[in-house]
Amino acid sequence: MKTIDELLAEGVKGKRVFVRADLNVPLDQGAITDDGRIRAVQPTIAKLAEAGARVVVASHLGRPKGAPEPAFSLAPAAARLGELLGTDVAFATDTVGESARATVAALADGQVAVIENLRFNAGETAKDDAERGAFADQLAELADIYVGDGFGAVHRKHASVFDLPARLPHAAGYLIATEVGVLKKLTDEVKRPYVVVLGGAKVSDKLAVIDQLLGKADRILIGGGMAYTFLKAQGHEVGISLLQEDQLEKVTEYMQRAKDTGVELVLPVDVLVSPEFPNLKTKAPADFETVAADAIPKTKEGLDIGPETRELYASKIADAETVFWNGPVGVFEHPDYAGGTTAIAQALVDSSAFTVVGGGDSAAAVRILGFDENAFGHISTGGGASLEYLEGKTLPGLAALEG
């Protein structure tokens, strides 16, 4: 995989460099609530601009259905990128149309432009190779060189991620190089004890990674909505908690495998329960109580790990040499149920281990809860991509850059 430093050594002055970034930031009525992904790609864009490249930045945002949707415009992300770079960033109001062509043509050496959301064009995500390839051909007309730096999208076989690199000289940006280096420390170069914390809503989202980690991790700590499927598999009542009954057999199998292979699989011992899900908009005080994990009332829902579990999990993290965390362990968006996720984050901060926060909601949580990003070994920009890498899958975007 060619590095951006090798590309820069060859010279990019005056060249149109297409940077596939991941600017898929959360928005609240058009306002960015977490700019972490923009800041993560900034070094690559800044370095190319300093070297005199004419930088064309592209990304997706959200899940529009192949046509323009104003709510998913990249305009706010382009404005924020300009603020971070300290320079004006041009914005094209389409992907490969008249605005994009004119905006790119107007760039001078060292200037940066962002084109509109790639998923406003159906060719970006098309299953049909020819349709996807046709869109990649149009994107290729905007550039001389391709730089892949959208790690959060490398697990997608999309036109700008997989097909476009085959049409242009290409290299990996700083973010992708960093992410891959970190993931190797979680797969090929692991220091032990290796502790994995898995949360989030659905156990089905994590089955494949659990399958792989049962042969690699020393301890797996389970939290979030997915924990209730494990508790149910143990024969416990989980009330109206999130439950995937179709996964009970698989979860039971994994618990037995963990026992047989000596992997410590740790489940909550107490949880916060409520008769209803909290209002995340008003954040009004919730009606909750703490109960033992094997004593959840039939009419209540588990929404966070309890204080005993927080202490237990912190103790399981304390002596680790490597920690990977993916998925909040409670409804952290509400203050009454943020304690568990806060405790996990604090345990990572307090640890002397190499700590990795695995993107997605976990990365958003540490920022929203006020933690210093520099207190962690690495905060990934790609939750799904990180998990698929750990599952041992070939990621299309990385394969394309290696080609």
Tab-separated table of C-alpha atoms in Angstrom:
chain	number	residue	atom	x	y	z
A	1	MET	CA	0.000	0.000	0.000
A	2	LYS	CA	1.554	3.264	-1.140
A	3	THR	CA	1.785	5.899	1.572
A	4	ILE	CA	0.927	9.551	1.262
A	5	ASP	CA	4.520	10.439	2.139
A	6	GLU	CA	5.691	8.458	-0.913
A	7	LEU	CA	3.118	10.303	-2.988
A	8	LEU	CA	4.259	13.668	-1.674
A	9	ALA	CA	7.875	12.785	-2.447
A	10	GLU	CA	6.893	12.261	-6.089
A	11	GLY	CA	5.303	15.714	-6.140
A	12	VAL	CA	1.653	16.738	-6.233
A	13	LYS	CA	1.936	20.437	-7.043
A	14	GLY	CA	-0.721	21.406	-9.559
A	15	LYS	CA	-2.262	17.921	-9.486
A	16	ARG	CA	-5.929	17.361	-8.709
A	17	VAL	CA	-5.947	14.981	-5.749
A	18	PHE	CA	-9.241	13.275	-4.915
A	19	VAL	CA	-9.395	12.543	-1.170
A	20	ARG	CA	-12.064	10.038	-0.188
A	21	ALA	CA	-12.678	11.191	3.371
A	22	ASP	CA	-15.234	10.196	5.979
A	23	LEU	CA	-17.146	13.365	6.836
A	24	ASN	CA	-20.170	11.389	8.019
A	25	VAL	CA	-20.676	13.528	11.108
A	26	PRO	CA	-23.785	13.641	13.300
A	27	LEU	CA	-26.028	16.644	12.683
A	28	ASP	CA	-28.742	18.239	14.781
A	29	GLN	CA	-30.860	20.535	12.607
A	30	GLY	CA	-27.832	21.248	10.429
A	31	ALA	CA	-25.396	21.763	13.304
A	32	ILE	CA	-22.477	19.341	13.725
A	33	THR	CA	-22.565	17.726	17.170
A	34	ASP	CA	-19.254	15.829	16.869
A	35	ASP	CA	-16.547	16.904	14.394
A	36	GLY	CA	-14.125	14.091	15.255
A	37	ARG	CA	-14.152	12.565	11.782
A	38	ILE	CA	-13.415	15.904	10.133
A	39	ARG	CA	-10.500	16.534	12.468
A	40	ALA	CA	-9.197	13.024	11.798
A	41	VAL	CA	-8.786	13.605	8.050
A	42	GLN	CA	-7.564	17.193	8.376
A	43	PRO	CA	-3.814	16.274	8.502
A	44	THR	CA	-3.978	14.511	5.135
A	45	ILE	CA	-5.871	17.346	3.460
A	46	ALA	CA	-3.633	20.013	4.992
A	47	LYS	CA	-0.442	18.241	3.922
A	48	LEU	CA	-1.631	17.880	0.330
A	49	ALA	CA	-2.683	21.523	0.170
A	50	GLU	CA	0.655	22.657	1.609
A	51	ALA	CA	2.384	20.674	-1.127
A	52	GLY	CA	0.439	22.573	-3.789
A	53	ALA	CA	-2.172	19.973	-4.672
A	54	ARG	CA	-5.637	20.982	-5.797
A	55	VAL	CA	-7.561	18.947	-3.266
A	56	VAL	CA	-11.010	17.552	-4.053
A	57	VAL	CA	-12.619	16.105	-0.915
A	58	ALA	CA	-15.511	13.654	-1.182
A	59	SER	CA	-17.584	11.743	1.354
A	60	HIS	CA	-20.987	10.316	2.148
A	61	LEU	CA	-23.220	11.484	4.981
A	62	GLY	CA	-26.131	9.473	6.292
A	63	ARG	CA	-28.160	7.142	4.111
A	64	PRO	CA	-29.887	9.123	1.350
A	65	LYS	CA	-31.514	6.949	-1.295
A	66	GLY	CA	-29.464	7.863	-4.369
A	67	ALA	CA	-30.945	11.338	-4.803
A	68	PRO	CA	-30.368	14.754	-3.197
A	69	GLU	CA	-31.830	15.202	0.293
A	70	PRO	CA	-31.083	18.585	1.892
A	71	ALA	CA	-30.908	17.108	5.395
A	72	PHE	CA	-27.853	15.094	4.321
A	73	SER	CA	-25.917	17.869	2.603
A	74	LEU	CA	-22.179	18.043	3.244
A	75	ALA	CA	-22.294	21.851	3.348
A	76	PRO	CA	-21.928	22.018	7.177
A	77	ALA	CA	-18.969	19.616	7.038
A	78	ALA	CA	-17.301	21.676	4.303
A	79	ALA	CA	-17.695	24.824	6.393
A	80	ARG	CA	-16.221	23.134	9.462
A	81	LEU	CA	-13.306	21.773	7.416
A	82	GLY	CA	-12.556	25.310	6.282
A	83	GLU	CA	-12.529	26.495	9.899
A	84	LEU	CA	-10.110	23.731	10.892
A	85	LEU	CA	-7.818	24.386	7.918
A	86	GLY	CA	-7.992	28.141	8.430
A	87	THR	CA	-8.840	28.764	4.793
A	88	ASP	CA	-11.808	29.024	2.477
A	89	VAL	CA	-13.075	25.676	1.236
A	90	ALA	CA	-15.123	25.721	-1.955
A	91	PHE	CA	-18.308	23.648	-2.049
A	92	ALA	CA	-19.886	21.999	-5.087
A	93	THR	CA	-23.629	21.499	-4.909
A	94	ASP	CA	-23.532	18.224	-6.842
A	95	THR	CA	-21.226	15.214	-7.144
A	96	VAL	CA	-20.177	14.965	-10.790
A	97	GLY	CA	-22.359	17.582	-12.453
A	98	GLU	CA	-21.843	21.142	-13.616
A	99	SER	CA	-21.168	22.537	-10.145
A	100	ALA	CA	-18.560	19.878	-9.329
A	101	ARG	CA	-16.758	20.305	-12.639
A	102	ALA	CA	-16.718	24.099	-12.373
A	103	THR	CA	-15.649	24.091	-8.722
A	104	VAL	CA	-12.742	21.733	-9.361
A	105	ALA	CA	-11.691	23.616	-12.508
A	106	ALA	CA	-11.529	26.853	-10.498
A	107	LEU	CA	-9.133	25.475	-7.896
A	108	ALA	CA	-5.663	26.966	-7.727
A	109	ASP	CA	-2.611	25.181	-6.324
A	110	GLY	CA	-3.050	24.601	-2.584
A	111	GLN	CA	-6.801	25.150	-2.577
A	112	VAL	CA	-9.452	22.730	-1.292
A	113	ALA	CA	-12.992	21.925	-2.436
A	114	VAL	CA	-15.656	19.583	-1.116
A	115	ILE	CA	-18.171	18.012	-3.486
A	116	GLU	CA	-21.708	17.151	-2.391
A	117	ASN	CA	-22.731	13.900	-0.687
A	118	LEU	CA	-21.649	10.969	-2.860
A	119	ARG	CA	-24.766	9.016	-1.948
A	120	PHE	CA	-26.892	11.614	-3.715
A	121	ASN	CA	-25.898	9.592	-6.792
A	122	ALA	CA	-27.302	6.045	-6.971
A	123	GLY	CA	-24.089	4.834	-8.628
A	124	GLU	CA	-22.119	5.245	-5.405
A	125	THR	CA	-23.777	2.354	-3.601
A	126	ALA	CA	-25.073	0.340	-6.577
A	127	LYS	CA	-24.840	-3.449	-6.362
A	128	ASP	CA	-24.425	-3.562	-10.137
A	129	ASP	CA	-20.735	-3.370	-11.063
A	130	ALA	CA	-21.407	-1.527	-14.318
A	131	GLU	CA	-23.554	1.170	-12.685
A	132	ARG	CA	-21.027	1.650	-9.921
A	133	GLY	CA	-18.184	1.708	-12.423
A	134	ALA	CA	-19.900	4.346	-14.548
A	135	PHE	CA	-20.114	6.650	-11.537
A	136	ALA	CA	-16.460	5.955	-10.720
A	137	ASP	CA	-15.575	6.952	-14.302
A	138	GLN	CA	-17.298	10.302	-13.773
A	139	LEU	CA	-15.514	10.859	-10.462
A	140	ALA	CA	-12.178	9.995	-12.087
A	141	GLU	CA	-12.633	12.892	-14.508
A	142	LEU	CA	-12.339	15.257	-11.538
A	143	ALA	CA	-8.880	14.085	-10.486
A	144	ASP	CA	-5.377	12.990	-11.377
A	145	ILE	CA	-4.580	11.092	-8.164
A	146	TYR	CA	-6.653	9.250	-5.549
A	147	VAL	CA	-5.968	9.269	-1.798
A	148	GLY	CA	-8.062	6.969	0.376
A	149	ASP	CA	-8.502	8.288	3.889
A	150	GLY	CA	-12.123	7.493	4.762
A	151	PHE	CA	-11.500	4.576	7.093
A	152	GLY	CA	-15.115	4.523	8.235
A	153	ALA	CA	-16.148	3.480	4.712
A	154	VAL	CA	-13.424	0.995	3.705
A	155	HIS	CA	-15.676	-1.977	4.484
A	156	ARG	CA	-18.093	-0.810	1.761
A	157	LYS	CA	-17.802	-1.896	-1.880
A	158	HIS	CA	-18.818	1.540	-3.102
A	159	ALA	CA	-17.738	3.432	-6.219
A	160	SER	CA	-15.595	6.037	-4.457
A	161	VAL	CA	-14.055	3.460	-2.122
A	162	PHE	CA	-13.495	0.389	-4.293
A	163	ASP	CA	-13.845	1.245	-7.998
A	164	LEU	CA	-12.248	4.692	-8.204
A	165	PRO	CA	-8.765	3.702	-6.922
A	166	ALA	CA	-8.484	1.255	-9.843
A	167	ARG	CA	-8.862	4.177	-12.244
A	168	LEU	CA	-6.220	6.502	-10.792
A	169	PRO	CA	-2.750	6.366	-9.225
A	170	HIS	CA	-3.530	5.895	-5.536
A	171	ALA	CA	-2.164	6.047	-2.010
A	172	ALA	CA	-3.389	5.718	1.574
A	173	GLY	CA	-3.781	8.825	3.706
A	174	TYR	CA	-2.457	9.301	7.224
A	175	LEU	CA	-5.702	8.272	8.916
A	176	ILE	CA	-5.991	4.926	7.164
A	177	ALA	CA	-2.328	4.177	7.832
A	178	THR	CA	-2.849	4.920	11.521
A	179	GLU	CA	-6.046	2.887	11.771
A	180	VAL	CA	-4.509	-0.171	10.110
A	181	GLY	CA	-1.442	0.073	12.335
A	182	VAL	CA	-3.654	0.149	15.429
A	183	LEU	CA	-5.761	-2.789	14.298
A	184	LYS	CA	-2.650	-4.877	13.765
A	185	LYS	CA	-1.897	-4.340	17.452
A	186	LEU	CA	-5.291	-5.903	18.177
A	187	THR	CA	-4.779	-8.884	15.893
A	188	ASP	CA	-1.159	-9.715	15.071
A	189	GLU	CA	0.866	-7.990	17.785
A	190	VAL	CA	-1.319	-8.255	20.898
A	191	LYS	CA	0.129	-7.571	24.350
A	192	ARG	CA	-1.648	-9.473	27.127
A	193	PRO	CA	-3.854	-9.523	29.089
A	194	TYR	CA	-6.113	-8.510	26.194
A	195	VAL	CA	-9.504	-7.229	27.376
A	196	VAL	CA	-12.412	-6.481	25.037
A	197	VAL	CA	-15.482	-4.487	26.082
A	198	LEU	CA	-18.498	-4.950	23.808
A	199	GLY	CA	-21.693	-2.954	24.126
A	200	GLY	CA	-24.313	-1.510	21.851
A	201	ALA	CA	-27.874	-2.510	21.157
A	202	LYS	CA	-27.847	-5.738	19.152
A	203	VAL	CA	-25.852	-8.874	19.855
A	204	SER	CA	-26.321	-9.836	16.182
A	205	ASP	CA	-24.079	-6.906	15.188
A	206	LYS	CA	-21.231	-8.380	17.241
A	207	LEU	CA	-21.590	-12.145	16.666
A	208	ALA	CA	-18.846	-12.418	14.062
A	209	VAL	CA	-16.363	-10.396	16.102
A	210	ILE	CA	-17.157	-12.393	19.250
A	211	ASP	CA	-16.523	-15.545	17.229
A	212	GLN	CA	-13.036	-14.285	16.332
A	213	LEU	CA	-12.239	-12.826	19.742
A	214	LEU	CA	-12.994	-16.091	21.518
A	215	GLY	CA	-9.725	-17.288	20.071
A	216	LYS	CA	-7.767	-14.109	20.777
A	217	ALA	CA	-8.999	-12.171	23.832
A	218	ASP	CA	-8.351	-13.094	27.453
A	219	ARG	CA	-11.513	-11.395	28.747
A	220	ILE	CA	-14.681	-10.181	27.062
A	221	LEU	CA	-16.921	-7.819	29.054
A	222	ILE	CA	-20.500	-7.540	27.787
A	223	GLY	CA	-22.780	-4.530	28.288
A	224	GLY	CA	-25.450	-2.491	26.545
A	225	GLY	CA	-28.640	-3.842	25.057
A	226	MET	CA	-26.851	-6.954	23.828
A	227	ALA	CA	-26.198	-8.062	27.415
A	228	TYR	CA	-29.849	-9.007	27.957
A	229	THR	CA	-29.705	-11.738	25.320
A	230	PHE	CA	-26.771	-13.242	27.229
A	231	LEU	CA	-28.641	-12.966	30.539
A	232	LYS	CA	-31.699	-14.598	28.975
A	233	ALA	CA	-29.498	-17.403	27.656
A	234	GLN	CA	-28.434	-18.007	31.250
A	235	GLY	CA	-32.084	-18.487	32.135
A	236	HIS	CA	-32.715	-15.098	33.738
A	237	GLU	CA	-35.810	-12.918	33.388
A	238	VAL	CA	-35.006	-9.755	31.390
A	239	GLY	CA	-38.417	-8.052	31.502
A	240	ILE	CA	-39.021	-5.738	28.538
A	241	SER	CA	-35.304	-5.244	27.937
A	242	LEU	CA	-33.922	-5.400	24.409
A	243	LEU	CA	-33.792	-9.082	23.500
A	244	GLN	CA	-32.915	-11.005	20.349
A	245	GLU	CA	-34.522	-14.375	20.945
A	246	ASP	CA	-33.330	-15.677	17.587
A	247	GLN	CA	-29.737	-15.344	18.834
A	248	LEU	CA	-30.153	-17.268	22.103
A	249	GLU	CA	-28.812	-20.523	20.672
A	250	LYS	CA	-25.725	-18.824	19.228
A	251	VAL	CA	-25.084	-16.885	22.442
A	252	THR	CA	-25.373	-20.100	24.476
A	253	GLU	CA	-22.838	-21.721	22.144
A	254	TYR	CA	-20.421	-18.811	22.587
A	255	MET	CA	-20.712	-18.911	26.363
A	256	GLN	CA	-19.810	-22.604	26.278
A	257	ARG	CA	-16.905	-21.965	23.902
A	258	ALA	CA	-15.588	-19.266	26.212
A	259	LYS	CA	-15.700	-21.708	29.104
A	260	ASP	CA	-13.999	-24.453	27.079
A	261	THR	CA	-11.209	-22.184	25.779
A	262	GLY	CA	-10.517	-20.354	29.040
A	263	VAL	CA	-11.763	-16.954	27.842
A	264	GLU	CA	-13.348	-15.044	30.708
A	265	LEU	CA	-16.766	-13.873	29.525
A	266	VAL	CA	-18.102	-11.333	32.020
A	267	LEU	CA	-21.749	-10.264	32.214
A	268	PRO	CA	-23.446	-7.559	34.313
A	269	VAL	CA	-24.217	-8.410	37.945
A	270	ASP	CA	-26.598	-5.479	38.413
A	271	VAL	CA	-28.485	-3.131	36.089
A	272	LEU	CA	-30.521	0.065	36.102
A	273	VAL	CA	-34.116	-0.641	35.096
A	274	SER	CA	-37.131	1.511	34.283
A	275	PRO	CA	-40.714	0.916	33.132
A	276	GLU	CA	-40.069	3.099	30.075
A	277	PHE	CA	-37.334	4.310	27.767
A	278	PRO	CA	-36.112	7.827	28.693
A	279	ASN	CA	-36.866	10.970	26.698
A	280	LEU	CA	-33.528	11.762	25.031
A	281	LYS	CA	-34.652	15.165	23.782
A	282	THR	CA	-35.789	16.712	27.060
A	283	LYS	CA	-33.548	14.487	29.220
A	284	ALA	CA	-36.212	14.703	31.901
A	285	PRO	CA	-35.350	12.778	35.112
A	286	ALA	CA	-36.014	9.063	34.679
A	287	ASP	CA	-37.881	6.689	36.959
A	288	PHE	CA	-35.319	3.965	37.600
A	289	GLU	CA	-34.015	1.555	40.207
A	290	THR	CA	-30.970	-0.695	40.508
A	291	VAL	CA	-31.604	-4.438	40.635
A	292	ALA	CA	-29.529	-7.593	40.441
A	293	ALA	CA	-29.009	-8.792	36.875
A	294	ASP	CA	-30.886	-12.006	37.703
A	295	ALA	CA	-33.832	-10.123	39.234
A	296	ILE	CA	-35.102	-7.805	36.497
A	297	PRO	CA	-38.854	-7.210	36.949
A	298	LYS	CA	-41.078	-8.425	34.112
A	299	THR	CA	-42.448	-4.920	33.504
A	300	LYS	CA	-39.104	-3.092	33.393
A	301	GLU	CA	-36.299	-2.524	30.920
A	302	GLY	CA	-32.562	-2.613	31.546
A	303	LEU	CA	-30.940	0.658	30.425
A	304	ASP	CA	-27.461	0.709	31.984
A	305	ILE	CA	-25.044	-1.435	33.950
A	306	GLY	CA	-25.275	-0.911	37.696
A	307	PRO	CA	-22.654	0.356	40.191
A	308	GLU	CA	-21.402	-3.117	41.155
A	309	THR	CA	-20.905	-4.009	37.498
A	310	ARG	CA	-19.048	-0.745	36.908
A	311	GLU	CA	-16.592	-1.622	39.679
A	312	LEU	CA	-16.303	-5.203	38.449
A	313	TYR	CA	-15.567	-4.153	34.874
A	314	ALA	CA	-13.049	-1.533	35.991
A	315	SER	CA	-11.217	-4.231	37.964
A	316	LYS	CA	-11.156	-6.488	34.891
A	317	ILE	CA	-9.606	-3.664	32.854
A	318	ALA	CA	-7.095	-2.516	35.491
A	319	ASP	CA	-4.335	-5.068	34.787
A	320	ALA	CA	-4.782	-5.211	31.013
A	321	GLU	CA	-2.020	-4.505	28.516
A	322	THR	CA	-4.413	-4.096	25.592
A	323	VAL	CA	-8.052	-2.940	25.698
A	324	PHE	CA	-10.496	-2.663	22.803
A	325	TRP	CA	-13.900	-1.088	23.479
A	326	ASN	CA	-16.764	-0.990	20.998
A	327	GLY	CA	-20.269	0.075	21.958
A	328	PRO	CA	-21.690	2.037	24.919
A	329	VAL	CA	-22.906	-0.073	27.846
A	330	GLY	CA	-26.030	1.999	28.517
A	331	VAL	CA	-28.221	4.760	27.118
A	332	PHE	CA	-25.431	7.289	27.640
A	333	GLU	CA	-27.329	10.044	25.827
A	334	HIS	CA	-29.472	10.430	28.981
A	335	PRO	CA	-27.659	11.596	32.145
A	336	ASP	CA	-29.368	9.021	34.378
A	337	TYR	CA	-28.019	6.179	32.249
A	338	ALA	CA	-24.584	7.553	31.363
A	339	GLY	CA	-22.847	6.207	34.475
A	340	GLY	CA	-21.895	2.846	33.035
A	341	THR	CA	-20.373	4.190	29.829
A	342	THR	CA	-18.600	6.898	31.831
A	343	ALA	CA	-17.148	4.239	34.134
A	344	ILE	CA	-15.826	2.198	31.199
A	345	ALA	CA	-14.235	5.280	29.638
A	346	GLN	CA	-12.669	6.252	32.975
A	347	ALA	CA	-11.312	2.732	33.445
A	348	LEU	CA	-9.585	3.003	30.065
A	349	VAL	CA	-8.184	6.409	30.992
A	350	ASP	CA	-6.865	5.043	34.291
A	351	SER	CA	-5.340	1.982	32.648
A	352	SER	CA	-1.702	1.807	31.576
A	353	ALA	CA	-2.750	-0.430	28.680
A	354	PHE	CA	-2.818	0.399	24.990
A	355	THR	CA	-6.468	1.446	24.733
A	356	VAL	CA	-8.567	1.606	21.568
A	357	VAL	CA	-12.058	3.085	21.393
A	358	GLY	CA	-13.668	1.394	18.423
A	359	GLY	CA	-15.477	4.164	16.629
A	360	GLY	CA	-19.179	4.822	16.163
A	361	ASP	CA	-21.223	5.486	19.278
A	362	SER	CA	-18.279	4.716	21.571
A	363	ALA	CA	-16.177	7.478	20.022
A	364	ALA	CA	-19.095	9.893	20.199
A	365	ALA	CA	-19.707	8.940	23.821
A	366	VAL	CA	-16.217	9.759	25.071
A	367	ARG	CA	-16.436	13.203	23.483
A	368	ILE	CA	-19.998	13.903	24.623
A	369	LEU	CA	-19.121	12.789	28.158
A	370	GLY	CA	-16.198	15.216	28.226
A	371	PHE	CA	-13.154	12.948	28.133
A	372	ASP	CA	-9.839	14.128	26.712
A	373	GLU	CA	-9.269	12.213	23.478
A	374	ASN	CA	-5.532	12.194	24.132
A	375	ALA	CA	-6.120	10.101	27.248
A	376	PHE	CA	-6.836	7.080	25.028
A	377	GLY	CA	-4.349	5.214	22.891
A	378	HIS	CA	-6.523	5.594	19.820
A	379	ILE	CA	-10.089	6.599	18.992
A	380	SER	CA	-11.148	4.946	15.752
A	381	THR	CA	-13.262	6.718	13.141
A	382	GLY	CA	-14.767	3.481	11.846
A	383	GLY	CA	-16.886	1.289	14.078
A	384	GLY	CA	-18.117	-1.092	11.388
A	385	ALA	CA	-14.786	-1.119	9.565
A	386	SER	CA	-12.897	-1.852	12.789
A	387	LEU	CA	-15.185	-4.742	13.659
A	388	GLU	CA	-14.967	-6.278	10.190
A	389	TYR	CA	-11.166	-6.032	10.284
A	390	LEU	CA	-11.160	-7.811	13.646
A	391	GLU	CA	-13.506	-10.437	12.172
A	392	GLY	CA	-10.776	-11.204	9.634
A	393	LYS	CA	-12.741	-9.967	6.634
A	394	THR	CA	-11.154	-8.454	3.540
A	395	LEU	CA	-12.128	-4.784	3.458
A	396	PRO	CA	-12.786	-3.623	-0.132
A	397	GLY	CA	-11.363	-0.127	0.392
A	398	LEU	CA	-8.081	-1.454	1.778
A	399	ALA	CA	-7.817	-4.109	-0.933
A	400	ALA	CA	-8.289	-1.398	-3.566
A	401	LEU	CA	-5.465	0.679	-2.124
A	402	GLU	CA	-3.165	-2.334	-2.105
A	403	GLY	CA	-3.899	-3.044	-5.764
